[in-house]
XYZ file of N, CA, C and O in Angstrom:
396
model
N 167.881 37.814 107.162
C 167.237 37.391 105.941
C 165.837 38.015 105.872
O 165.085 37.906 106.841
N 165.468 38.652 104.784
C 164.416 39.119 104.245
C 163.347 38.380 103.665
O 163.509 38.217 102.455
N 162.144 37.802 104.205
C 161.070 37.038 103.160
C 159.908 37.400 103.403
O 159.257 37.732 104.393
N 159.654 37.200 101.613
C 158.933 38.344 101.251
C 157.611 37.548 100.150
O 157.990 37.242 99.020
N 156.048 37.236 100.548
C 155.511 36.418 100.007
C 154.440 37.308 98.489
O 153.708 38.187 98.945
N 154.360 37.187 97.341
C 153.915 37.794 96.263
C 152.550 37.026 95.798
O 152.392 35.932 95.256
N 151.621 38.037 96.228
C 150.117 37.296 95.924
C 149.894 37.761 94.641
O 150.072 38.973 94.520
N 149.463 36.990 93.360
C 149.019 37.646 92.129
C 147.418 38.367 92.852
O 147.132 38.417 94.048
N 146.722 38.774 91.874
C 144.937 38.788 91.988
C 144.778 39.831 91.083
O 144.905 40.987 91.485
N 144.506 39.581 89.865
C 143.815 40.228 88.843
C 142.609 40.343 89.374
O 142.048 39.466 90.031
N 141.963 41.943 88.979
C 140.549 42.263 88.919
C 139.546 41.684 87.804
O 138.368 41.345 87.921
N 140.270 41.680 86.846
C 139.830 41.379 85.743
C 139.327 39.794 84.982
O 139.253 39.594 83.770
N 139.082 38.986 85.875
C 139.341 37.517 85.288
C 137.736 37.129 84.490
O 136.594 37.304 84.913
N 138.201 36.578 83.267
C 137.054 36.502 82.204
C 136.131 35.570 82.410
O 134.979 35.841 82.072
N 136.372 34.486 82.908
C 135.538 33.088 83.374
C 135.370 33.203 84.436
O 135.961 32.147 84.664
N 135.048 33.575 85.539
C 134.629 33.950 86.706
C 134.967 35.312 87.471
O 135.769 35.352 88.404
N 134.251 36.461 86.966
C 134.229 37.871 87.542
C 135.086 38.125 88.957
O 135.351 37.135 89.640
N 135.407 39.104 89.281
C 135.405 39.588 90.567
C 135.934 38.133 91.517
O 135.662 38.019 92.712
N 136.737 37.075 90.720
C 136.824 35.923 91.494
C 137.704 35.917 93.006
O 137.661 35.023 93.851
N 138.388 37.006 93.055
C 139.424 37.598 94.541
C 138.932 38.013 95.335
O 139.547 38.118 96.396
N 137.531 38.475 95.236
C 136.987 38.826 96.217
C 135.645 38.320 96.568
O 134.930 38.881 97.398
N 135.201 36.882 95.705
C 133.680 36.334 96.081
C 134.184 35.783 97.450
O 135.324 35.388 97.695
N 133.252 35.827 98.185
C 133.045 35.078 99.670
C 133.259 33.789 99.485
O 132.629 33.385 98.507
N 134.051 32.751 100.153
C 133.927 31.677 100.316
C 133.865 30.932 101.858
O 134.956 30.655 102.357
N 132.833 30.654 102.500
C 132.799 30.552 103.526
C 133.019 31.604 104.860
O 133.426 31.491 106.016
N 132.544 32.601 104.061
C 132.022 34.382 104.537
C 133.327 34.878 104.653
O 133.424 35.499 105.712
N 134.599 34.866 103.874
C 135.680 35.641 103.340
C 135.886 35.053 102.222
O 135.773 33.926 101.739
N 136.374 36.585 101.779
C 137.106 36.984 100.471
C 137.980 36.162 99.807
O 138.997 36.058 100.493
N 138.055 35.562 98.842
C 138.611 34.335 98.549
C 140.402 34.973 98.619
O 141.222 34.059 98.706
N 140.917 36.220 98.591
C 141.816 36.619 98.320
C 142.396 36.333 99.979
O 143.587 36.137 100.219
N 141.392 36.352 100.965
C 141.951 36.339 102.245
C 142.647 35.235 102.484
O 143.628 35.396 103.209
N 142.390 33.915 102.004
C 142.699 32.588 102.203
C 144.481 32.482 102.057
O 145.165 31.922 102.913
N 144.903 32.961 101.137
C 146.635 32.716 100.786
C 146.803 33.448 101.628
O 147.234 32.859 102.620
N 146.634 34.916 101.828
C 147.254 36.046 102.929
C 147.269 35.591 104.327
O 148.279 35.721 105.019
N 146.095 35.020 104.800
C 146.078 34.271 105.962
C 146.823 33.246 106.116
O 147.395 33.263 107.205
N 147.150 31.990 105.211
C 147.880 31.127 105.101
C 149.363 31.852 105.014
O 150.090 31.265 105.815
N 149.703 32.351 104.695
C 151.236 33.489 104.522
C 151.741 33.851 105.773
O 152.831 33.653 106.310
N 150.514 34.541 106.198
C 150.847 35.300 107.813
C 151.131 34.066 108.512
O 152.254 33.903 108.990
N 149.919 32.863 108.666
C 150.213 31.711 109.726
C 151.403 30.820 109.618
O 152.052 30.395 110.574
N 151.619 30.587 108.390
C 153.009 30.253 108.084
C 154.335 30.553 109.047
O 155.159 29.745 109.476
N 154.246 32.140 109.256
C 155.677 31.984 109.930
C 156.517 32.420 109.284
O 157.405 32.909 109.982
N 156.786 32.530 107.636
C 157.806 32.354 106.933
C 158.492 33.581 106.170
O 159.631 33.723 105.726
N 156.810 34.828 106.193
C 157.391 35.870 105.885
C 157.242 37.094 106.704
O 156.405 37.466 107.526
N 158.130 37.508 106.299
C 158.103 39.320 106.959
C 157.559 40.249 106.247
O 157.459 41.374 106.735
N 157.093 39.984 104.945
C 155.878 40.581 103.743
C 155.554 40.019 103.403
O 156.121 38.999 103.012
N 154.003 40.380 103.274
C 153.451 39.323 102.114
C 152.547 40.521 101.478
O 151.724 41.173 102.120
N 152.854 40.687 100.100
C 152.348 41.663 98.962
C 151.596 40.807 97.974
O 151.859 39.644 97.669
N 150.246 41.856 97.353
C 149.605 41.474 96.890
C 149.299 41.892 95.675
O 148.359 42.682 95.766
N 149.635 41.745 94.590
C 149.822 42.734 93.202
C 148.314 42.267 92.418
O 147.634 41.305 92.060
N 148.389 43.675 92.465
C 146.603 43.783 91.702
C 146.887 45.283 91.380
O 147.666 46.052 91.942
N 145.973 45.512 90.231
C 145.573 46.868 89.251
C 143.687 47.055 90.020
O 142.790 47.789 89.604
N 143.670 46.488 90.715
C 142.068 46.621 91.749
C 141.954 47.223 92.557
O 141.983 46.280 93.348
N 141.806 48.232 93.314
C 141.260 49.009 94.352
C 141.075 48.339 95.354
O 141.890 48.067 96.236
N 139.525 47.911 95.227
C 139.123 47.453 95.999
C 140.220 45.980 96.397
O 141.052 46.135 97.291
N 140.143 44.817 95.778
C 141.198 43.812 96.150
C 142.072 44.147 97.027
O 142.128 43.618 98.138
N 143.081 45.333 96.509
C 143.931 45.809 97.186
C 143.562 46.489 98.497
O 144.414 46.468 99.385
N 142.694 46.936 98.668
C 141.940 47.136 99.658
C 141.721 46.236 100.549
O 142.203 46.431 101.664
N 140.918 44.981 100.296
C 140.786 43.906 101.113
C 141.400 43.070 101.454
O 141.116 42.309 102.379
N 142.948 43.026 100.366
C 143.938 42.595 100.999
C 144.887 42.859 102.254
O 145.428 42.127 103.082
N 144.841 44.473 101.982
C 145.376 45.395 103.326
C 144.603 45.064 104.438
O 145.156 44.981 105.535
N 143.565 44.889 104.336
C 142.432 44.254 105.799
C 142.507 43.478 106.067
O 141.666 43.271 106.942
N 143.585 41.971 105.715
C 144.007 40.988 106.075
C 145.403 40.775 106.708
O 145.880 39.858 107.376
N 145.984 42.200 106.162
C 147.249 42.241 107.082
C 148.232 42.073 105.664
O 149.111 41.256 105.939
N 148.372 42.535 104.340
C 149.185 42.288 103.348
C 149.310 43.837 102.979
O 148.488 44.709 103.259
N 150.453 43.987 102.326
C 150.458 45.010 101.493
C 150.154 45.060 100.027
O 150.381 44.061 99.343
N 149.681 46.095 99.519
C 149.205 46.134 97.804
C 150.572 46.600 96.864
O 151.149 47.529 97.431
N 150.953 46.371 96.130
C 151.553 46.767 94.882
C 150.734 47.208 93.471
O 149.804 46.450 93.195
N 150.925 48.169 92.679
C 150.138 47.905 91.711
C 150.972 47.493 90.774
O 152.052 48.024 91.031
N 151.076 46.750 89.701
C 151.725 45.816 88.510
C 152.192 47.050 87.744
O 153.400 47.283 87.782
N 151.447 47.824 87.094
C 151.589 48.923 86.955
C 152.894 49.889 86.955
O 153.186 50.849 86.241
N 153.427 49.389 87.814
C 154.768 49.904 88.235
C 155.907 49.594 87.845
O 156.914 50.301 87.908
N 155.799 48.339 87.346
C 156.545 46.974 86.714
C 155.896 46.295 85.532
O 154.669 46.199 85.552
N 156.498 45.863 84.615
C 155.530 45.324 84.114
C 155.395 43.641 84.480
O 154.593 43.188 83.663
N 155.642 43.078 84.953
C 154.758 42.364 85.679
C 155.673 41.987 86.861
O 156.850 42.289 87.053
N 154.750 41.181 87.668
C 155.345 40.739 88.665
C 156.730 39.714 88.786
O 157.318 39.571 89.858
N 157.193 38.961 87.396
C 158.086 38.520 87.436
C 159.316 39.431 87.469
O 160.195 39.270 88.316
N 159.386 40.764 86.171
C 160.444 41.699 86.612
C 160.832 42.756 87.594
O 161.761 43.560 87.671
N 159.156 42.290 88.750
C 159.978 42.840 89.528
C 160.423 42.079 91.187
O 160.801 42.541 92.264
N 160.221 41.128 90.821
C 160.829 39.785 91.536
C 162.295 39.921 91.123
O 163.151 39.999 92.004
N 162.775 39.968 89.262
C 163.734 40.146 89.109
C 164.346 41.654 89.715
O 165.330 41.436 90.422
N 164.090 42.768 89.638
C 164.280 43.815 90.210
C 164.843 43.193 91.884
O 166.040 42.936 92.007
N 164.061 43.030 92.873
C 164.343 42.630 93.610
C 165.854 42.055 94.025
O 166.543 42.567 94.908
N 166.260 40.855 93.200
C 167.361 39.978 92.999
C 168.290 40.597 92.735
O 169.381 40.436 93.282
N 167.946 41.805 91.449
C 169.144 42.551 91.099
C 169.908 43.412 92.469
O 171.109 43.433 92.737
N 169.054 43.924 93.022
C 169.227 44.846 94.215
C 169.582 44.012 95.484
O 169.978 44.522 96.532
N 169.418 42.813 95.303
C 169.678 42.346 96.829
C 168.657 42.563 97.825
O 169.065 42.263 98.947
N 167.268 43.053 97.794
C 166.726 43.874 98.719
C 166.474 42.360 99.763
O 166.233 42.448 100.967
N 166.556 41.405 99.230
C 165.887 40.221 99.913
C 166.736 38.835 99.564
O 167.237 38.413 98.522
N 166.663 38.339 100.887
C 166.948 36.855 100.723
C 166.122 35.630 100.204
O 166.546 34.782 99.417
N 165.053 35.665 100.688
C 163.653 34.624 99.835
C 162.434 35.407 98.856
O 161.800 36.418 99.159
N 162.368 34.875 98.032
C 160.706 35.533 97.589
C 159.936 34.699 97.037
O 160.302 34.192 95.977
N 158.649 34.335 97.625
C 157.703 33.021 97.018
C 156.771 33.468 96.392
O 156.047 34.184 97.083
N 156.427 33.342 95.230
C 155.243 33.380 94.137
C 154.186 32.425 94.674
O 154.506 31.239 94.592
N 152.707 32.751 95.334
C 152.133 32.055 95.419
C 150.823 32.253 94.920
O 150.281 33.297 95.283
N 150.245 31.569 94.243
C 149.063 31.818 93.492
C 148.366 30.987 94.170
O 148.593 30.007 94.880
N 147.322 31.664 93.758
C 145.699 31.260 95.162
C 145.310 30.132 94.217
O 145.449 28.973 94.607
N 144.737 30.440 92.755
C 143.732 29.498 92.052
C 144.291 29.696 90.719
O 144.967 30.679 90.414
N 144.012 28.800 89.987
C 143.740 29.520 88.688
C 142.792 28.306 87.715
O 142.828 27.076 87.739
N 142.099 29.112 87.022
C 140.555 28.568 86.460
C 139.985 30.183 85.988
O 138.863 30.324 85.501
């Protein structure tokens, strides 16, 4: 079995800037789910879909891989993509915050 964990993180968020990557307690707020993912146990990926560079960047420094959305148009079709293909047995949508 294949599991496989899907971090959103827009660069772009209008009510609080750059919110994936402000420090919270001297890391990256984006580090918090990725770390929680890895300690978990539960997956064998955990990807992080962002159109951000940098994010994607600092996600890879936590031990995640980047996707860009870009590729798909969003992360739900290609969750569905996924399903169609079989590539995987689990896939969890987990969103850090939203505000």
């Amino acid at each position: 079995m294949h599991r496989i964990a899907i971090i959103p993180a827009r660069g772009g968020s209008k009510r609080l800037p750059r919110k994936n990557i402000l420090p919270i307690n001297g890391a990256p707020m984006i580090g918090y789910p990725i770390q929680a993912a890895i300690l978990s146990g539960l997956f064998d990926d955990i990807i992080v879909s962002t159109e951000d560079e940098e994010i994607g960047n600092i996600a890879e420094s936590f031990g995640a891989q980047m996707i860009s959305p870009q590729l798909y148009r969003s992360v739900v079709m290609y969750l569905a993509f996924l399903n169609i293909k079989r590539l995987n047995d689990f896939v969890a949508y987990m969103q850090q915050l939203s505000f």
